[in-house]
Structure formats: C-alpha cells, structure tokens
C-alpha positions as CSV (number, residue, x, y, z in Angstrom):
1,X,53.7,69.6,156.2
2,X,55.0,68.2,153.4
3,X,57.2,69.1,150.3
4,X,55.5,69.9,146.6
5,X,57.2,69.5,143.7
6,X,55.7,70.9,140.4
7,X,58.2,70.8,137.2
8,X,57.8,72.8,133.7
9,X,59.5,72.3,130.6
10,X,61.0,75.0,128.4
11,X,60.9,75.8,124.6
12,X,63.8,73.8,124.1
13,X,62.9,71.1,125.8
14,X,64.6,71.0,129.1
15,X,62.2,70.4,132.5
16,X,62.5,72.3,135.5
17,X,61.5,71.4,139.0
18,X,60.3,73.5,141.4
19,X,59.7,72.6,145.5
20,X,57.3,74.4,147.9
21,X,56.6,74.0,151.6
22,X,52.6,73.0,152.1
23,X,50.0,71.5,153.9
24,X,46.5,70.6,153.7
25,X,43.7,72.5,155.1
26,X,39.8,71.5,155.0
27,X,37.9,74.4,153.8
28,X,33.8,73.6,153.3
29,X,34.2,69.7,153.9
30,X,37.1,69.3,151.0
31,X,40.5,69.3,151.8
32,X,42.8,71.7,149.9
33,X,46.5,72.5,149.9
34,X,47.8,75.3,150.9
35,X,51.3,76.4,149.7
36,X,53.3,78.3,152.7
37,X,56.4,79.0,151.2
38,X,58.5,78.7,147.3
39,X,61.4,76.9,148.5
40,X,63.2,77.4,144.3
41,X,64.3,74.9,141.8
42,X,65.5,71.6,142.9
43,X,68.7,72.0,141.3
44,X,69.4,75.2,143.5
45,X,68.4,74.6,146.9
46,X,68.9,71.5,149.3
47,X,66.1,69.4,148.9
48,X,67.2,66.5,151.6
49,X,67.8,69.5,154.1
50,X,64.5,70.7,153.4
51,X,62.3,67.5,154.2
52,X,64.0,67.3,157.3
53,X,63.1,70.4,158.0
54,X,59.0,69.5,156.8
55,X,59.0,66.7,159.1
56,X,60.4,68.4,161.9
57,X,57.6,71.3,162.1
C-alpha cells in the first residue's frame, strides 16, 4: 500500500493536490495500480497520519 498523489491546476493558476490510498496488482503479466480509496486534498486532510496508516496495513 502506498499513498498517490496526483495535483491539477485551476484557470487561475493555482495547483491542487489530491492523495489516494493504492496498491499494485498484476493483472495479464503487467502490474497495474489500483486506487482503494480518495483520501481529499492535501491541504485538507492529514497526510503524515495517513502514511502511517499505508505502512501499517
């Protein structure tokens, strides 16, 4: 488990970044990632809390 951050920036200019809980699964030989869970923005959510919590599962 792991934590994924992807980030988009608005009209005005401004970037936003997102986190997700995921993992990697092999489907057909290739490994893919598979998102488990939209954690929210980084801004708004505790991001050190939440890789503890990734490296404890």
């Amino acid at each position: 488990m792991y934590l994924r951050f992807t980030s988009r920036t608005n009209a005005d200019g401004s970037v936003v970044r997102y986190v997700a809980l995921a993992h990697n699964r092999r489907v057909a030989g290739k490994i893919k990632p598979d998102v488990l869970m939209n954690l929210g923005r980084v801004d708004q959510v505790d991001v050190e809390g939440m890789r503890r919590l990734a490296a404890s599962i």
